[in-house]
Tab-separated table of C-alpha atoms in Angstrom:
chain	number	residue	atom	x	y	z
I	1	UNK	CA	1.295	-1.276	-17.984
I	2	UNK	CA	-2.653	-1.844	-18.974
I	3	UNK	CA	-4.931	-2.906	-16.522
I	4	UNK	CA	-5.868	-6.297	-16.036
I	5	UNK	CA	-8.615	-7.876	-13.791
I	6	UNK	CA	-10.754	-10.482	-13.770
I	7	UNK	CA	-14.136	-8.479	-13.365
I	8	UNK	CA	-14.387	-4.721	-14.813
I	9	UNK	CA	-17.672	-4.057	-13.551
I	10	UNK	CA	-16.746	-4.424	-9.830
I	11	UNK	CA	-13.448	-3.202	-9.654
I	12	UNK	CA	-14.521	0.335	-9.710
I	13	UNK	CA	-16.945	-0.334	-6.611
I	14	UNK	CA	-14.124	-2.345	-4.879
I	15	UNK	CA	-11.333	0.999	-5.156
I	16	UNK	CA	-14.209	2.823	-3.812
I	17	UNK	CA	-14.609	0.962	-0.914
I	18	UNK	CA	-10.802	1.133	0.288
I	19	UNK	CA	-11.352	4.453	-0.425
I	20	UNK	CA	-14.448	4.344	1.804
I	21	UNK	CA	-13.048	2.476	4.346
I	22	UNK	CA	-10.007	5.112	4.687
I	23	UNK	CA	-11.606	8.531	4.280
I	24	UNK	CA	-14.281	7.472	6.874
I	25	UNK	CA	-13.343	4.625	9.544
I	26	UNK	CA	-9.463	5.609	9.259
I	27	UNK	CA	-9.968	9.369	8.805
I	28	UNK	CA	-12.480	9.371	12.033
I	29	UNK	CA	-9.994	7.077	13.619
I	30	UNK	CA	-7.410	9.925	12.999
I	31	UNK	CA	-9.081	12.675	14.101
I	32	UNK	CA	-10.209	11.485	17.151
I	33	UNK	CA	-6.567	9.671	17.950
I	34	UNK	CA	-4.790	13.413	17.117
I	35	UNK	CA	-7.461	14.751	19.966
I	36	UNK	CA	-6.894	12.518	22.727
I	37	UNK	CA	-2.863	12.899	22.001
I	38	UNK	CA	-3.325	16.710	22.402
I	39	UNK	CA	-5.368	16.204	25.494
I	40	UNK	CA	-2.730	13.583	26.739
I	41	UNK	CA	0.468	15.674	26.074
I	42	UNK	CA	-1.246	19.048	28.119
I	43	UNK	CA	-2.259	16.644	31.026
I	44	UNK	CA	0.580	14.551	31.441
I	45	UNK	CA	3.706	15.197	32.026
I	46	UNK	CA	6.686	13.222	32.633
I	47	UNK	CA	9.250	10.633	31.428
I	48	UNK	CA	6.525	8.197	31.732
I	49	UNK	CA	4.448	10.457	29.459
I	50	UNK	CA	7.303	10.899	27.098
I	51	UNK	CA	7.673	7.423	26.373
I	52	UNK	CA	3.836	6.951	26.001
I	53	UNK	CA	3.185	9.909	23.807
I	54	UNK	CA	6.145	8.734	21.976
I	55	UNK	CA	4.707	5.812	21.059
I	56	UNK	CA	1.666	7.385	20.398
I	57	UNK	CA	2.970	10.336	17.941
I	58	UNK	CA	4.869	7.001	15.879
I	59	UNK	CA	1.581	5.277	15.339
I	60	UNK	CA	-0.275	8.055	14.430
I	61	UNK	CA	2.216	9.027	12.111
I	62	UNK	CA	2.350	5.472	10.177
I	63	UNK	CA	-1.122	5.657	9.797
I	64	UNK	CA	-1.616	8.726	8.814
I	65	UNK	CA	1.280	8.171	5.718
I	66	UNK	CA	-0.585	4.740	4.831
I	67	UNK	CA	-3.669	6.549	4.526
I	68	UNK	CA	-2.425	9.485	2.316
I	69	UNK	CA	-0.133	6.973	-0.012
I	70	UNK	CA	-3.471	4.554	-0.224
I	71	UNK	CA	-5.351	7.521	-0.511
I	72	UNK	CA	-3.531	8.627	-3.452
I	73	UNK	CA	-2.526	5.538	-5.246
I	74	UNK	CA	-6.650	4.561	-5.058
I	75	UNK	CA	-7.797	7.936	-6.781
I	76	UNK	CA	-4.966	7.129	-9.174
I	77	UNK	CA	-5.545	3.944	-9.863
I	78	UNK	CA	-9.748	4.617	-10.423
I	79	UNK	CA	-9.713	7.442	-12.121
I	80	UNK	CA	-6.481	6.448	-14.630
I	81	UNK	CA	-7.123	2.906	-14.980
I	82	UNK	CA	-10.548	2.024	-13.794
I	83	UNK	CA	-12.724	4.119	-15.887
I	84	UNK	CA	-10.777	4.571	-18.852
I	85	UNK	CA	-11.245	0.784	-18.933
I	86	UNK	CA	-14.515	0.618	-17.826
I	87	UNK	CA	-15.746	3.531	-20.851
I	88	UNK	CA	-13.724	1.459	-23.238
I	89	UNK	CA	-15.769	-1.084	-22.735
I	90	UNK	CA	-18.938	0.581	-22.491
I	91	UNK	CA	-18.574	2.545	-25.916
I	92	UNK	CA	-17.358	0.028	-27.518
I	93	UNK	CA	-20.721	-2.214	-27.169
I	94	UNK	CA	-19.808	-3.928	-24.344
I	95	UNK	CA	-21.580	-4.252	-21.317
I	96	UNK	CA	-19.703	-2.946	-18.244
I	97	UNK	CA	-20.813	-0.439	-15.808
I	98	UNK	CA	-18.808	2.620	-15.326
I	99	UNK	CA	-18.141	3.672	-12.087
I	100	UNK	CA	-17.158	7.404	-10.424
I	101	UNK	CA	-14.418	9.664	-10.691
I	102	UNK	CA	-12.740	9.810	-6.969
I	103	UNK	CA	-10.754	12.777	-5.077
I	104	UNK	CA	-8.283	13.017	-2.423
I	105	UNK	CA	-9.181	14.135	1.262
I	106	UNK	CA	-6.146	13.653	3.356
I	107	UNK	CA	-3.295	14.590	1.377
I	108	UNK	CA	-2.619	18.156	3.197
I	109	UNK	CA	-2.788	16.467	6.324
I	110	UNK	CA	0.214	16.689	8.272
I	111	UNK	CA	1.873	13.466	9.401
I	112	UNK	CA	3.909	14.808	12.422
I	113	UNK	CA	2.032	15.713	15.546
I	114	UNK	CA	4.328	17.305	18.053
I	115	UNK	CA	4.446	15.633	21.786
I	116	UNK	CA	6.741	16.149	24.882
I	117	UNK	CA	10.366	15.004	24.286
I	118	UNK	CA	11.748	15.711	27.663
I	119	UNK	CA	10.306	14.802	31.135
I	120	UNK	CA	11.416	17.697	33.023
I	121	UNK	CA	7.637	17.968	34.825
I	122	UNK	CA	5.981	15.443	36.604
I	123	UNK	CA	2.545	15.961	37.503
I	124	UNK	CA	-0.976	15.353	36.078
I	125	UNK	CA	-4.087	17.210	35.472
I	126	UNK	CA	-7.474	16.401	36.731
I	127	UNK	CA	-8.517	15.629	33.278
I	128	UNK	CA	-6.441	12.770	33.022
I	129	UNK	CA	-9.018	10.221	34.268
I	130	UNK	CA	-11.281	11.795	31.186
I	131	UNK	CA	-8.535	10.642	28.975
I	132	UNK	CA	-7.711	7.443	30.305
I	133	UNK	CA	-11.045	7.000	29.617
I	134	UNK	CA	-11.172	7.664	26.063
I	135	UNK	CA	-8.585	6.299	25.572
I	136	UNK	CA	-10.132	2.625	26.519
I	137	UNK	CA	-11.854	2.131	22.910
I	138	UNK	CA	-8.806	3.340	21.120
I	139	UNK	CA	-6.955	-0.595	20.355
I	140	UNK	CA	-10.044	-1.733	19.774
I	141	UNK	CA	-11.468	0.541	16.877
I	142	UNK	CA	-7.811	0.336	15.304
I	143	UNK	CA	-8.232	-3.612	15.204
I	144	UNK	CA	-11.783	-3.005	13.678
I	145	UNK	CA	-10.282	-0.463	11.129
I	146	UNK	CA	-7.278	-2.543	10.067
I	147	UNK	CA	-9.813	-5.266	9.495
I	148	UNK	CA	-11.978	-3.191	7.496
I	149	UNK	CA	-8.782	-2.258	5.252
I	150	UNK	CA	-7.621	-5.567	4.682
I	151	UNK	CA	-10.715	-7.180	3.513
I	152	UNK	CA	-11.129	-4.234	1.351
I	153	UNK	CA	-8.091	-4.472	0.211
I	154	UNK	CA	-7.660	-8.300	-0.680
I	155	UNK	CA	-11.144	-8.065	-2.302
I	156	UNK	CA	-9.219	-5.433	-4.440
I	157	UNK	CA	-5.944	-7.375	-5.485
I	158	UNK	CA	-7.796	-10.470	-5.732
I	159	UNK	CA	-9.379	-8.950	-9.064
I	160	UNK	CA	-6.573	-6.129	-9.779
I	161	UNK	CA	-4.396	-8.701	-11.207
I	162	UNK	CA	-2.182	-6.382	-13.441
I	163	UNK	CA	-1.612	-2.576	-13.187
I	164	UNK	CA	1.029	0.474	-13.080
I	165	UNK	CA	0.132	1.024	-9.655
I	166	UNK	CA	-0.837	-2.028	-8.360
I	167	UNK	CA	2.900	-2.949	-7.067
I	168	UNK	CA	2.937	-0.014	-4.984
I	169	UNK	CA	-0.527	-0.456	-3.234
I	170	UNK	CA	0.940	-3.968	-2.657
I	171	UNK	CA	4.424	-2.269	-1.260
I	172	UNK	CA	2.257	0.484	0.790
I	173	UNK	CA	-0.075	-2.475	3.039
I	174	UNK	CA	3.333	-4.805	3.447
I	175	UNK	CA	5.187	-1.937	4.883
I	176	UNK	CA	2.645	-0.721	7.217
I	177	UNK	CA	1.502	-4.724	7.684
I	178	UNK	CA	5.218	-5.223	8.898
I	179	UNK	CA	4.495	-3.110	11.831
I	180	UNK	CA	0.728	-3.471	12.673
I	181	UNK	CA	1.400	-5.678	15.425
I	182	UNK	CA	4.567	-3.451	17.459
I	183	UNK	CA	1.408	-0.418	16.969
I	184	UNK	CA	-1.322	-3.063	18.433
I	185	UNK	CA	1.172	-3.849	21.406
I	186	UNK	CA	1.795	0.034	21.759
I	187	UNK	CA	-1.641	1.122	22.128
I	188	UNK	CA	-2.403	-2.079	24.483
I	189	UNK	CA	0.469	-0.643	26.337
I	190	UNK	CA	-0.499	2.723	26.462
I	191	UNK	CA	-4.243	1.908	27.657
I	192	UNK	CA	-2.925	-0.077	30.283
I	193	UNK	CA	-0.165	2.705	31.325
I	194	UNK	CA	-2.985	5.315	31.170
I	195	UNK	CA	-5.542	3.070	33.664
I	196	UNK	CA	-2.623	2.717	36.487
I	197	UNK	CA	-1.981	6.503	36.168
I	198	UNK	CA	-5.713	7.550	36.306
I	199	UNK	CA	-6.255	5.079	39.236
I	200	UNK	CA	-3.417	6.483	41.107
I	201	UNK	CA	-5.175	10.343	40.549
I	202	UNK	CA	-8.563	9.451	41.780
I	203	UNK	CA	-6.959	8.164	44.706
I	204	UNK	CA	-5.438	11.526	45.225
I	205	UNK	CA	-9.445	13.352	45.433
């Protein structure tokens, strides 16, 4: 299917900036979320911490899929569509601007991150109260980021009209959109789980 959209000169600029929007908010969201998980799974153990890490590990996993399919289907969709288009134009006396060619920087990352299964310890480190800690911004810089991706992407579709890809950039948000609220709820959950059990350790000094 050709590519259809109601401006070509912006369309380019608007793939780039879901693009944007993933590679740095979500990919700085993701590495710093796969840290404090790793921190979290050597400093707390328990069945408590199995169902939070849990939790946790299924989030992190969602998002990091959604931002390897985006991911992919954007470069696709830019560099297959978007500038052929956008060259057509150009060469052919029009006047359209021609944007640039895009790569992929999260497609080798792995989705599964491995956590406790089994609560056979129960203790917790020191370092907990560090965690709980860092943990505290975490719901709110996923809000900001799932913000930043939706605008991005609406901008997108609202010009994107027609498109081989454009059906499964739709399919990839709804799925993921389906469950954005259970993850906000779980990492809500989590930061409040994480406050009671780094209260109850400074007690303990």
């Amino acid at each position: 299917m050709a590519i259809h959209c109601v401006n070509p000169n912006t369309i380019g600029s608007e793939a780039e900036e879901i693009l944007t929007v993933v590679e740095q908010q979500g990919g700085r969201f993701l590495e710093n979320f796969e840290n404090v998980i790793r921190n979290l799974d050597s400093h707390w153990k328990g069945t408590d911490a199995v169902k939070n890490l849990g939790d946790l590990a299924s989030v992190y996993s969602a998002l990091t899929l959604l931002i390897q399919n985006v991911e992919s289907l954007i470069v696709d969709l830019n560099n297959n569509e978007v500038l052929p288009l956008q060259r057509h134009i150009y060469y052919g006396g029009g006047d359209c601007v021609i944007g640039n060619e895009l790569s992929e920087r999260f497609k080798s990352r792995d989705p599964h991150i491995t956590v406790q299964t089994e609560g056979t310890e129960s203790w917790t480190a020191p370092e907990i109260i560090a965690d709980a800690e860092t943990f505290k911004e975490f719901p709110s810089e996923f809000n900001s980021f799932i913000e930043a991706l939706t605008g991005a992407k609406e901008t997108l579709l609202a010009n994107w009209l027609e498109g081989a890809n454009r059906e499964a950039v739709v399919t990839a948000f709804k799925t993921f959109d389906e469950h954005v609220l259970e993850f906000k709820e779980q990492l809500k959950t989590v930061k409040e789980n994480l406050t009671i059990v780094a209260d109850y350790k400074k007690q303990l000094f």
